[in-house]
Structure formats: structure tokens, C-alpha cells
PDB file of C-alpha atoms in Angstrom:
ATOM      1  CA  UNK A 218      10.067   3.368  33.994  1.00  0.00           C
ATOM      2  CA  UNK A 219      12.626   4.637  36.404  1.00  0.00           C
ATOM      3  CA  UNK A 220      16.309   4.272  35.604  1.00  0.00           C
ATOM      4  CA  UNK A 221      19.129   3.183  37.824  1.00  0.00           C
ATOM      5  CA  UNK A 222      19.725   5.211  40.960  1.00  0.00           C
ATOM      6  CA  UNK A 223      23.413   5.462  40.089  1.00  0.00           C
ATOM      7  CA  UNK A 224      23.899   5.268  36.319  1.00  0.00           C
ATOM      8  CA  UNK A 225      27.719   5.353  36.443  1.00  0.00           C
ATOM      9  CA  UNK A 226      29.352   2.074  37.378  1.00  0.00           C
ATOM     10  CA  UNK A 227      31.489   2.168  40.526  1.00  0.00           C
ATOM     11  CA  UNK A 228      35.093   3.057  39.821  1.00  0.00           C
ATOM     12  CA  UNK A 229      34.399   4.342  36.287  1.00  0.00           C
ATOM     13  CA  UNK A 230      37.118   6.838  35.441  1.00  0.00           C
ATOM     14  CA  UNK A 231      35.159   8.300  32.554  1.00  0.00           C
ATOM     15  CA  UNK A 232      37.596   7.218  29.865  1.00  0.00           C
ATOM     16  CA  UNK A 233      36.300   3.873  28.750  1.00  0.00           C
ATOM     17  CA  UNK A 234      32.730   3.169  27.626  1.00  0.00           C
ATOM     18  CA  UNK A 235      30.634   1.797  30.445  1.00  0.00           C
ATOM     19  CA  UNK A 236      27.593   1.086  28.317  1.00  0.00           C
ATOM     20  CA  UNK A 237      27.076   0.771  24.567  1.00  0.00           C
ATOM     21  CA  UNK A 238      23.904   0.708  22.490  1.00  0.00           C
ATOM     22  CA  UNK A 239      24.203  -0.662  18.950  1.00  0.00           C
ATOM     23  CA  UNK A 240      21.711  -1.590  16.285  1.00  0.00           C
ATOM     24  CA  UNK A 241      20.851  -5.262  16.124  1.00  0.00           C
ATOM     25  CA  UNK A 242      21.321  -7.294  12.952  1.00  0.00           C
ATOM     26  CA  UNK A 243      17.614  -7.228  12.105  1.00  0.00           C
ATOM     27  CA  UNK A 244      17.440  -3.472  12.730  1.00  0.00           C
ATOM     28  CA  UNK A 245      20.141  -2.998  10.098  1.00  0.00           C
ATOM     29  CA  UNK A 246      18.803  -5.590   7.667  1.00  0.00           C
ATOM     30  CA  UNK A 247      15.072  -4.750   7.705  1.00  0.00           C
ATOM     31  CA  UNK A 248      15.300  -1.324   5.999  1.00  0.00           C
ATOM     32  CA  UNK A 249      17.795  -2.631   3.426  1.00  0.00           C
ATOM     33  CA  UNK A 250      15.701  -5.688   2.594  1.00  0.00           C
ATOM     34  CA  UNK A 251      12.532  -3.610   2.456  1.00  0.00           C
ATOM     35  CA  UNK A 252      14.246  -1.188   0.094  1.00  0.00           C
ATOM     36  CA  UNK A 253      15.452  -3.990  -2.170  1.00  0.00           C
ATOM     37  CA  UNK A 254      12.001  -5.547  -2.336  1.00  0.00           C
ATOM     38  CA  UNK A 255      10.356  -2.158  -2.957  1.00  0.00           C
ATOM     39  CA  UNK A 256      12.973  -1.404  -5.632  1.00  0.00           C
ATOM     40  CA  UNK A 257      12.253  -4.696  -7.371  1.00  0.00           C
ATOM     41  CA  UNK A 258       8.515  -3.986  -7.337  1.00  0.00           C
ATOM     42  CA  UNK A 259       9.065  -0.418  -8.580  1.00  0.00           C
ATOM     43  CA  UNK A 260      11.353  -1.610 -11.389  1.00  0.00           C
ATOM     44  CA  UNK A 261       8.676  -4.073 -12.455  1.00  0.00           C
ATOM     45  CA  UNK A 262       5.967  -1.385 -12.407  1.00  0.00           C
ATOM     46  CA  UNK A 263       8.152   1.054 -14.379  1.00  0.00           C
ATOM     47  CA  UNK A 264       8.897  -1.661 -16.916  1.00  0.00           C
ATOM     48  CA  UNK A 265       5.175  -2.311 -17.354  1.00  0.00           C
ATOM     49  CA  UNK A 266       4.380   1.414 -17.694  1.00  0.00           C
ATOM     50  CA  UNK A 267       7.200   2.237 -20.112  1.00  0.00           C
ATOM     51  CA  UNK A 268       7.571  -0.962 -22.149  1.00  0.00           C
ATOM     52  CA  UNK A 269       4.245  -2.668 -21.557  1.00  0.00           C
ATOM     53  CA  UNK A 270       5.812  -5.896 -20.331  1.00  0.00           C
ATOM     54  CA  UNK A 271       6.706  -7.509 -17.047  1.00  0.00           C
ATOM     55  CA  UNK A 272      10.155  -8.622 -15.907  1.00  0.00           C
ATOM     56  CA  UNK A 273      11.169 -11.946 -17.310  1.00  0.00           C
ATOM     57  CA  UNK A 274      11.486 -14.798 -14.862  1.00  0.00           C
ATOM     58  CA  UNK A 275      15.283 -14.557 -15.187  1.00  0.00           C
ATOM     59  CA  UNK A 276      15.282 -10.831 -14.336  1.00  0.00           C
ATOM     60  CA  UNK A 277      12.934 -11.368 -11.424  1.00  0.00           C
ATOM     61  CA  UNK A 278      15.052 -14.288 -10.203  1.00  0.00           C
ATOM     62  CA  UNK A 279      18.176 -12.047 -10.328  1.00  0.00           C
ATOM     63  CA  UNK A 280      16.499  -9.323  -8.272  1.00  0.00           C
ATOM     64  CA  UNK A 281      15.149 -11.757  -5.702  1.00  0.00           C
ATOM     65  CA  UNK A 282      18.546 -13.482  -5.518  1.00  0.00           C
ATOM     66  CA  UNK A 283      20.064 -10.137  -4.532  1.00  0.00           C
ATOM     67  CA  UNK A 284      17.456  -9.838  -1.770  1.00  0.00           C
ATOM     68  CA  UNK A 285      18.231 -13.358  -0.492  1.00  0.00           C
ATOM     69  CA  UNK A 286      21.997 -12.766  -0.568  1.00  0.00           C
ATOM     70  CA  UNK A 287      21.578  -9.439   1.221  1.00  0.00           C
ATOM     71  CA  UNK A 288      19.381 -11.110   3.846  1.00  0.00           C
ATOM     72  CA  UNK A 289      22.234 -13.500   4.594  1.00  0.00           C
ATOM     73  CA  UNK A 290      25.165 -11.062   4.385  1.00  0.00           C
ATOM     74  CA  UNK A 291      23.855  -7.855   5.960  1.00  0.00           C
ATOM     75  CA  UNK A 292      22.910  -9.317   9.377  1.00  0.00           C
ATOM     76  CA  UNK A 293      26.382 -10.879   9.612  1.00  0.00           C
ATOM     77  CA  UNK A 294      28.112  -7.501   9.247  1.00  0.00           C
ATOM     78  CA  UNK A 295      29.024  -5.754  12.501  1.00  0.00           C
ATOM     79  CA  UNK A 296      26.971  -2.663  13.198  1.00  0.00           C
ATOM     80  CA  UNK A 297      29.089   0.463  13.247  1.00  0.00           C
ATOM     81  CA  UNK A 298      26.208   2.675  14.326  1.00  0.00           C
ATOM     82  CA  UNK A 299      25.563   3.202  17.990  1.00  0.00           C
ATOM     83  CA  UNK A 300      26.390   5.203  21.080  1.00  0.00           C
ATOM     84  CA  UNK A 301      28.778   4.699  23.952  1.00  0.00           C
ATOM     85  CA  UNK A 302      28.098   6.175  27.378  1.00  0.00           C
ATOM     86  CA  UNK A 303      31.090   7.227  29.444  1.00  0.00           C
ATOM     87  CA  UNK A 304      31.284   9.263  32.614  1.00  0.00           C
ATOM     88  CA  UNK A 305      32.069  12.484  30.707  1.00  0.00           C
ATOM     89  CA  UNK A 306      30.925  11.849  27.141  1.00  0.00           C
ATOM     90  CA  UNK A 307      28.178  10.625  24.909  1.00  0.00           C
ATOM     91  CA  UNK A 308      30.120   9.066  22.041  1.00  0.00           C
ATOM     92  CA  UNK A 309      28.205   8.834  18.757  1.00  0.00           C
ATOM     93  CA  UNK A 310      29.482   6.037  16.520  1.00  0.00           C
ATOM     94  CA  UNK A 311      28.825   6.005  12.802  1.00  0.00           C
ATOM     95  CA  UNK A 312      30.844   7.016   9.786  1.00  0.00           C
ATOM     96  CA  UNK A 313      33.026   8.863  12.270  1.00  0.00           C
ATOM     97  CA  UNK A 314      33.378   8.980  16.049  1.00  0.00           C
ATOM     98  CA  UNK A 315      31.931  12.084  17.690  1.00  0.00           C
ATOM     99  CA  UNK A 316      32.317  12.845  21.406  1.00  0.00           C
ATOM    100  CA  UNK A 317      29.806  15.173  23.029  1.00  0.00           C
ATOM    101  CA  UNK A 318      30.339  16.266  26.620  1.00  0.00           C
ATOM    102  CA  UNK A 319      27.257  15.647  28.765  1.00  0.00           C
ATOM    103  CA  UNK A 320      27.393  19.273  29.938  1.00  0.00           C
ATOM    104  CA  UNK A 321      27.035  20.440  26.297  1.00  0.00           C
ATOM    105  CA  UNK A 322      23.786  18.531  25.817  1.00  0.00           C
ATOM    106  CA  UNK A 323      20.772  20.717  26.597  1.00  0.00           C
ATOM    107  CA  UNK A 324      18.075  18.198  25.793  1.00  0.00           C
ATOM    108  CA  UNK A 325      17.067  14.767  24.590  1.00  0.00           C
ATOM    109  CA  UNK A 326      13.962  14.290  22.466  1.00  0.00           C
ATOM    110  CA  UNK A 327      12.157  11.242  21.164  1.00  0.00           C
ATOM    111  CA  UNK A 328      11.116  11.658  17.536  1.00  0.00           C
ATOM    112  CA  UNK A 329       8.718   9.406  15.679  1.00  0.00           C
ATOM    113  CA  UNK A 330       9.120   9.091  11.914  1.00  0.00           C
ATOM    114  CA  UNK A 331       7.156   6.523   9.912  1.00  0.00           C
ATOM    115  CA  UNK A 332       6.262   4.764  13.167  1.00  0.00           C
ATOM    116  CA  UNK A 333       9.888   4.395  14.291  1.00  0.00           C
ATOM    117  CA  UNK A 334      11.047   6.255  17.396  1.00  0.00           C
ATOM    118  CA  UNK A 335      14.612   7.482  17.813  1.00  0.00           C
ATOM    119  CA  UNK A 336      16.505   9.807  20.163  1.00  0.00           C
ATOM    120  CA  UNK A 337      17.572  13.303  19.112  1.00  0.00           C
ATOM    121  CA  UNK A 338      20.363  14.985  21.090  1.00  0.00           C
ATOM    122  CA  UNK A 339      20.058  18.771  21.308  1.00  0.00           C
ATOM    123  CA  UNK A 340      23.477  20.382  21.765  1.00  0.00           C
ATOM    124  CA  UNK A 341      24.132  23.833  23.264  1.00  0.00           C
ATOM    125  CA  UNK A 342      25.365  25.207  19.915  1.00  0.00           C
ATOM    126  CA  UNK A 343      21.948  24.481  18.360  1.00  0.00           C
ATOM    127  CA  UNK A 344      22.778  21.228  16.554  1.00  0.00           C
ATOM    128  CA  UNK A 345      20.271  18.406  16.656  1.00  0.00           C
ATOM    129  CA  UNK A 346      21.907  15.004  16.296  1.00  0.00           C
ATOM    130  CA  UNK A 347      19.838  11.940  15.461  1.00  0.00           C
ATOM    131  CA  UNK A 348      21.148   8.853  17.231  1.00  0.00           C
ATOM    132  CA  UNK A 349      20.939   5.737  15.061  1.00  0.00           C
ATOM    133  CA  UNK A 350      20.799   3.613  18.217  1.00  0.00           C
ATOM    134  CA  UNK A 351      18.790   3.044  20.233  1.00  0.00           C
ATOM    135  CA  UNK A 352      15.762   3.023  17.909  1.00  0.00           C
ATOM    136  CA  UNK A 353      12.395   1.387  18.339  1.00  0.00           C
ATOM    137  CA  UNK A 354      12.406  -0.653  15.102  1.00  0.00           C
ATOM    138  CA  UNK A 355      12.332  -4.293  16.253  1.00  0.00           C
ATOM    139  CA  UNK A 356      13.496  -3.330  19.767  1.00  0.00           C
ATOM    140  CA  UNK A 357      11.021  -3.859  22.603  1.00  0.00           C
ATOM    141  CA  UNK A 358      13.504  -2.376  25.083  1.00  0.00           C
ATOM    142  CA  UNK A 359      13.709   1.022  23.345  1.00  0.00           C
ATOM    143  CA  UNK A 360      11.863   2.866  26.139  1.00  0.00           C
ATOM    144  CA  UNK A 361      14.159   1.354  28.753  1.00  0.00           C
ATOM    145  CA  UNK A 362      17.263   2.289  26.757  1.00  0.00           C
ATOM    146  CA  UNK A 363      15.969   5.843  26.218  1.00  0.00           C
ATOM    147  CA  UNK A 364      15.406   6.134  29.981  1.00  0.00           C
ATOM    148  CA  UNK A 365      18.950   4.907  30.701  1.00  0.00           C
ATOM    149  CA  UNK A 366      20.300   7.464  28.226  1.00  0.00           C
ATOM    150  CA  UNK A 367      18.291  10.193  29.960  1.00  0.00           C
ATOM    151  CA  UNK A 368      19.546   9.096  33.384  1.00  0.00           C
ATOM    152  CA  UNK A 369      23.157   9.221  32.173  1.00  0.00           C
ATOM    153  CA  UNK A 370      22.586  12.691  30.700  1.00  0.00           C
ATOM    154  CA  UNK A 371      21.124  13.982  33.985  1.00  0.00           C
ATOM    155  CA  UNK A 372      23.978  12.434  36.007  1.00  0.00           C
ATOM    156  CA  UNK A 373      26.609  13.650  33.526  1.00  0.00           C
ATOM    157  CA  UNK A 374      25.334  17.209  33.799  1.00  0.00           C
ATOM    158  CA  UNK A 375      25.776  17.060  37.557  1.00  0.00           C
ATOM    159  CA  UNK A 376      22.211  16.375  38.635  1.00  0.00           C
ATOM    160  CA  UNK A 377      18.689  17.258  37.630  1.00  0.00           C
ATOM    161  CA  UNK A 378      19.452  20.994  37.506  1.00  0.00           C
ATOM    162  CA  UNK A 379      22.738  20.819  35.641  1.00  0.00           C
ATOM    163  CA  UNK A 380      24.721  21.519  38.811  1.00  0.00           C
TER     164      UNK A 380
END
């Protein structure tokens, strides 16, 4: 899939984000809900192995209630993970804000872990930074977003040869 011929919007001064990729509500909730369900199952198995008995219906109801509450609350929370594309910077959003100049990025890689693809940014100083967004989990447009990110990187470096 080819990206836009001119990835920077006209008149972009480079200071404000022109494009932002964030995780969707289901992309945030799915791993958490899966973990809670797996934790409930594991707790039940450990209880059987160590004590020889299953969870009581009250204990199981408490665990499943936590899963239901989390399934309602987590998707409503705003996603703080993502990336912003500006004329001069790739801004990584997460626990903290990290700005990486396009010229300092020497490569972008797509990594697949447990069937989920994500973008890794390779920086000139040797760091490899995993971007939390975009990611392929529940996102059919991942390939398109990865191509846009690549186009911005090429344009931000000054062309296909880093000019």
C-alpha cells in the first residue's frame, strides 16, 4: 500500500501534532480482560491442586464481577499510549512524553509477538523503542498506519536517502 505523496499537511510548522495514533478502547481492554479471566482460571486450578477444592460460587462470582466491572470501566478510560507525528518529531506518548527527531531514527521494524504486530523504532544511539500504537490487535488498518508512519519517517529525514 502506498502512502500519501506528501505526508506533511500544508502549512504545518512542525510544532503541533498533525497526526496521532492511539490505542482503541478494545485494544486496551482485551489484554486486561484476558488477564483477569486467565488469573481467575489459574486461581481456581491452584486452589484445586493445593487444597483439593474448587472456588465457592461466592468466590467465583467475586472474580467474575471484577471482570465485568473492568470490561465496563477500562474501555471508558482515555488511552494515554500512542504516537504523535509532527514535521520534526515522532512523539511517543505513554507514562512520559518522549520526542525523537526524525533524523535520529535509523529504522522502523515490524515485530510480531504472540500474533500481534507492532512497530519498533530504531534510534541512532542503538535504542529500540516499541511503540504501543499502532498495533495490529483488533486493528484492521494497522498496515496502513505503519505505512503512514514509514512515509513520515522518510519525509522527516529529508527524503528516501536521508538527505
